[in-house]
mmCIF file of C-alpha atoms in Angstrom:
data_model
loop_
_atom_site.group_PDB
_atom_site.id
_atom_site.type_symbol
_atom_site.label_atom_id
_atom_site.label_comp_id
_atom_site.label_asym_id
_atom_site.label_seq_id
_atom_site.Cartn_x
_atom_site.Cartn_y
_atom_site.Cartn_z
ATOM 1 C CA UNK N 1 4.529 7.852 18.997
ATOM 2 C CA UNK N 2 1.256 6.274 19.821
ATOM 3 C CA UNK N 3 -1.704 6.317 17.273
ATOM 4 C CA UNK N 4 -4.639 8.616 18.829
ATOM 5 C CA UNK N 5 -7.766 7.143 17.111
ATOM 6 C CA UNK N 6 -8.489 3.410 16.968
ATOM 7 C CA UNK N 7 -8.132 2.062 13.668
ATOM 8 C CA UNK N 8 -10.671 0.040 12.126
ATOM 9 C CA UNK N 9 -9.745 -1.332 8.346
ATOM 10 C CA UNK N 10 -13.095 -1.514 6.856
ATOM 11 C CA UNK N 11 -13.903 2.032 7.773
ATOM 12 C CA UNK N 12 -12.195 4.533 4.809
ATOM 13 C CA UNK N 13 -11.996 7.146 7.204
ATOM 14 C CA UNK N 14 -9.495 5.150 8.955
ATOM 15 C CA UNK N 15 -6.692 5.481 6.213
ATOM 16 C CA UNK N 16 -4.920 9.180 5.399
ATOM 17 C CA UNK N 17 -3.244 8.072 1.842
ATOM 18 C CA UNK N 18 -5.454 7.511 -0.880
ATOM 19 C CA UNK N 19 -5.441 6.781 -4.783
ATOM 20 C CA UNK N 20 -7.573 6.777 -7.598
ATOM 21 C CA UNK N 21 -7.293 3.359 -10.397
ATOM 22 C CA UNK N 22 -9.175 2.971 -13.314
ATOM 23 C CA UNK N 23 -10.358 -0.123 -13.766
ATOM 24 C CA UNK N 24 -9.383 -1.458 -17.182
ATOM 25 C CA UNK N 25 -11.425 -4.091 -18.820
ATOM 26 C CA UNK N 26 -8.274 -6.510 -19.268
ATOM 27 C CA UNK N 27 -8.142 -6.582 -14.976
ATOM 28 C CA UNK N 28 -11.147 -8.859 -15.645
ATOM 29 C CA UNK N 29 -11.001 -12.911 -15.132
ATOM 30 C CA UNK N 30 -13.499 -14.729 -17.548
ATOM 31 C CA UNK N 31 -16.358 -14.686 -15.264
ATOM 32 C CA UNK N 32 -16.439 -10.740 -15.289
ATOM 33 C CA UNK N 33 -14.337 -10.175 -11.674
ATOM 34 C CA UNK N 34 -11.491 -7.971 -11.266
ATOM 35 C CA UNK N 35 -9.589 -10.688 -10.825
ATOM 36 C CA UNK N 36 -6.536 -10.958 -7.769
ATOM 37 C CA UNK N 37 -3.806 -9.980 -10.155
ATOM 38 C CA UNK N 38 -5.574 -7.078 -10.929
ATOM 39 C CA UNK N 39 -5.992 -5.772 -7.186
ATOM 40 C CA UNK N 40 -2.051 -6.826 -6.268
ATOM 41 C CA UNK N 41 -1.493 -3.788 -9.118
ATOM 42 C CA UNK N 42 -3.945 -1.498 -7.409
ATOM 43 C CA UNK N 43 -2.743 -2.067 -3.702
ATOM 44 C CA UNK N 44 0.920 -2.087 -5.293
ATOM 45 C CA UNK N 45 0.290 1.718 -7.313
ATOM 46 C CA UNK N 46 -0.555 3.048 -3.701
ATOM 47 C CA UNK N 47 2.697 1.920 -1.918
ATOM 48 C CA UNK N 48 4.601 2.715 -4.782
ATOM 49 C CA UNK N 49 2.806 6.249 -5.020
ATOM 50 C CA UNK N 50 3.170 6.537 -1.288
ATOM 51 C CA UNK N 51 7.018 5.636 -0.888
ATOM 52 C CA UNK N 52 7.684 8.333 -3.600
ATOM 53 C CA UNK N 53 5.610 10.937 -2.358
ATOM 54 C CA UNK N 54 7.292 10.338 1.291
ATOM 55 C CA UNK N 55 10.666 10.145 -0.441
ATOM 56 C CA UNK N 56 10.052 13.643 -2.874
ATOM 57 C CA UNK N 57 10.759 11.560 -5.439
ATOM 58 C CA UNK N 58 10.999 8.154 -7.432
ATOM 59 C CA UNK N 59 13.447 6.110 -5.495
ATOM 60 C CA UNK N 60 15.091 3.457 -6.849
ATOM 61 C CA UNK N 61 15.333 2.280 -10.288
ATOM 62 C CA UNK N 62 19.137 1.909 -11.827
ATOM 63 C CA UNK N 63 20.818 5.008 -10.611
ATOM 64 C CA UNK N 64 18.771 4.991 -7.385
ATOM 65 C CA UNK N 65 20.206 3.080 -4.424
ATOM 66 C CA UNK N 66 17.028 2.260 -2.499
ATOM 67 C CA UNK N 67 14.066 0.611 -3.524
ATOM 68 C CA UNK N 68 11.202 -1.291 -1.216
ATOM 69 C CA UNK N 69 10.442 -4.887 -1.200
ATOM 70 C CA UNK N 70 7.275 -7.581 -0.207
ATOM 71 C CA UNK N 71 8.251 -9.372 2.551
ATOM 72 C CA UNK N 72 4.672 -10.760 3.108
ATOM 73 C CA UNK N 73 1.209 -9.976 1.766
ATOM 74 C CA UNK N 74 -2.164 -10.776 2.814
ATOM 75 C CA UNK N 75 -5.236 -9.823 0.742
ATOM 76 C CA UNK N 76 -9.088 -10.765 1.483
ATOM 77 C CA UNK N 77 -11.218 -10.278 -1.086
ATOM 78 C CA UNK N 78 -14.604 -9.011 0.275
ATOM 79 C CA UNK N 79 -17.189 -8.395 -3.018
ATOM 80 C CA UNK N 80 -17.009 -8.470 -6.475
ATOM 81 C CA UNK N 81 -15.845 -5.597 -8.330
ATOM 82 C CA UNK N 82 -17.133 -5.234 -12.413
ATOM 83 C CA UNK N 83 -15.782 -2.794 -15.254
ATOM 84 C CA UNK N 84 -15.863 -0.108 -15.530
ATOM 85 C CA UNK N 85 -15.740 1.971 -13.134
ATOM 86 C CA UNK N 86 -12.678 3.090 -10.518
ATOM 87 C CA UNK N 87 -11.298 2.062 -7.276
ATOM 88 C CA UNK N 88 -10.249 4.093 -4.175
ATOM 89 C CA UNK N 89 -7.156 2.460 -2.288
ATOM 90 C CA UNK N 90 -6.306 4.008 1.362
ATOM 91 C CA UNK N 91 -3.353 2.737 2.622
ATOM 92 C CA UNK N 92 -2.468 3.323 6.616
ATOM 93 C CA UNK N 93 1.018 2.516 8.649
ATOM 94 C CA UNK N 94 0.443 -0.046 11.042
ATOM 95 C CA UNK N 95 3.986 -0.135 12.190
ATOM 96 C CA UNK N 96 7.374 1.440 10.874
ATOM 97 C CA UNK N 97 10.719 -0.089 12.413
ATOM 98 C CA UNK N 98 13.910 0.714 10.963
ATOM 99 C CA UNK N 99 14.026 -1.133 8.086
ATOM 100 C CA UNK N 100 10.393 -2.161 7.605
ATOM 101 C CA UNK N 101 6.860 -1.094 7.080
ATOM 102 C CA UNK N 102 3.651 -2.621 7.584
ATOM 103 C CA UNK N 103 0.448 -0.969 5.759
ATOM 104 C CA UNK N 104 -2.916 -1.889 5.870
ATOM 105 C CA UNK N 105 -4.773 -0.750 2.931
ATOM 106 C CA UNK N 106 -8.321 -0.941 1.723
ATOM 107 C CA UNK N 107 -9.990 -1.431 -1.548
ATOM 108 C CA UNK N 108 -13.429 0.775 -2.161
ATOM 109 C CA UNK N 109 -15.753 1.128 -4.975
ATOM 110 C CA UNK N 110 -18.432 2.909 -5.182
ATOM 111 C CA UNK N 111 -17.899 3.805 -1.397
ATOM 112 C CA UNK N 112 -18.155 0.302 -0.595
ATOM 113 C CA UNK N 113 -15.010 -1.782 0.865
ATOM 114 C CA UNK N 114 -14.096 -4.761 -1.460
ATOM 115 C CA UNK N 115 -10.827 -5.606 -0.350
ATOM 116 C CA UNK N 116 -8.435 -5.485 2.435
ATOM 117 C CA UNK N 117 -4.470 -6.030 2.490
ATOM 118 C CA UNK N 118 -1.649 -6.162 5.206
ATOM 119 C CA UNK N 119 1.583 -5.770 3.729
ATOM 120 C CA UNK N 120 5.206 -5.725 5.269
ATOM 121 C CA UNK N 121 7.466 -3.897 3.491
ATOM 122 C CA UNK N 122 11.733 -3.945 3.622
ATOM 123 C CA UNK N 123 13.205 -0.968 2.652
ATOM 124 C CA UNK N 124 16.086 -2.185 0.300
ATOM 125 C CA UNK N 125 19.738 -1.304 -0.416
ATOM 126 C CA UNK N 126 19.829 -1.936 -4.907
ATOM 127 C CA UNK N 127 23.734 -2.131 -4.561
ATOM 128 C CA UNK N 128 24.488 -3.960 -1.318
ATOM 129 C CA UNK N 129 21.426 -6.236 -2.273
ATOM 130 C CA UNK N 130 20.241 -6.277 1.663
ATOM 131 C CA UNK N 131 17.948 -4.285 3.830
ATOM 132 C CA UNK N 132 18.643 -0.823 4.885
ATOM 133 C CA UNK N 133 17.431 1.587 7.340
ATOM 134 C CA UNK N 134 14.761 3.798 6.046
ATOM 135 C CA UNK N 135 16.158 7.184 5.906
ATOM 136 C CA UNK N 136 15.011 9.785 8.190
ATOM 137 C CA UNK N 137 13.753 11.989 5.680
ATOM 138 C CA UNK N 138 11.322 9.493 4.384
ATOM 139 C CA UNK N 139 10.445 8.146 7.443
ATOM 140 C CA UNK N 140 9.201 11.332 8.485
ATOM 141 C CA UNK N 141 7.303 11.998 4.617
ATOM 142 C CA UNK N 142 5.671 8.536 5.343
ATOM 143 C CA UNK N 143 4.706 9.289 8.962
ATOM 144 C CA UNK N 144 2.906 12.818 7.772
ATOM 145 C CA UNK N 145 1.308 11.368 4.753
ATOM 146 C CA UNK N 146 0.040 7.630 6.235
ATOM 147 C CA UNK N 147 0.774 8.227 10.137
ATOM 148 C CA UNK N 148 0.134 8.177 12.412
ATOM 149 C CA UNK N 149 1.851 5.301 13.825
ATOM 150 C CA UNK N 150 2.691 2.443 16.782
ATOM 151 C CA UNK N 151 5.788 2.468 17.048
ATOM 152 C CA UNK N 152 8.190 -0.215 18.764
#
């Protein structure tokens, strides 16, 4: 499947999953940022939120045999972000093989982009402790909610 519409990160009508955060005053460093820890927890609620809404439910956890992993993440941080106030993360597939996932995903506030992340994912067998295919059913729930995609 190839994507139809050129994809351009710093434009949010570019991503098709989105969130909503809160920005708490405790994400702040000491000079009054959101600070980077803060923003890994945003840009990690949306994958999170996204690989359970594409699975129909919470995977993993103890009784749950799959889970997702970072493999690799790059963030730039683009302008300062202040309390309080909330933050809109879209989150895209760039590419899904069969055991991995890379997302793009943008930070706004205020309409504004503040942030921008690539992120490869491994989907992740809890008992074997290796990778595992993504199963078709999700694959499919995470092409219709953040497709579509370039596939190899």
């Amino acid at each position: 499947m190839t994507e139809s519409a050129e994809f351009n990160e710093r434009d949010a009508a570019s991503y098709r999953y989105w969130i909503e955060e809160k920005i708490r005053f405790a994400d702040l460093d000491p000079v009054g940022h959101v600070n980077n820890n803060a923003i890994g927890v945003y840009l990690e609620s949306a994958r999170v939120t996204l690989f359970a809404d594409a699975a129909g439910k919470m995977y993993g956890g103890r009784e749950g045999r799959q889970s997702w992993v970072v493999a690799r993440i790059e963030v730039d941080y683009l302008k300062e972000m202040h309390y309080p106030g909330t933050v809109r993360v879209g989150t895209r597939i760039e590419k899904l093989g069969n055991s991995s996932i890379v997302v793009r995903q943008g930070i706004f506030k205020d309409g504004e982009l503040a942030g921008l992340a690539r992120v490869i994912g491994v989907c992740f067998d809890m008992q074997e402790r290796k990778s595992m295919r993504i199963p078709d059913g999700q694959r499919e729930g995470l092409v219709a909610l953040a497709g579509p995609v370039v596939q190899d």
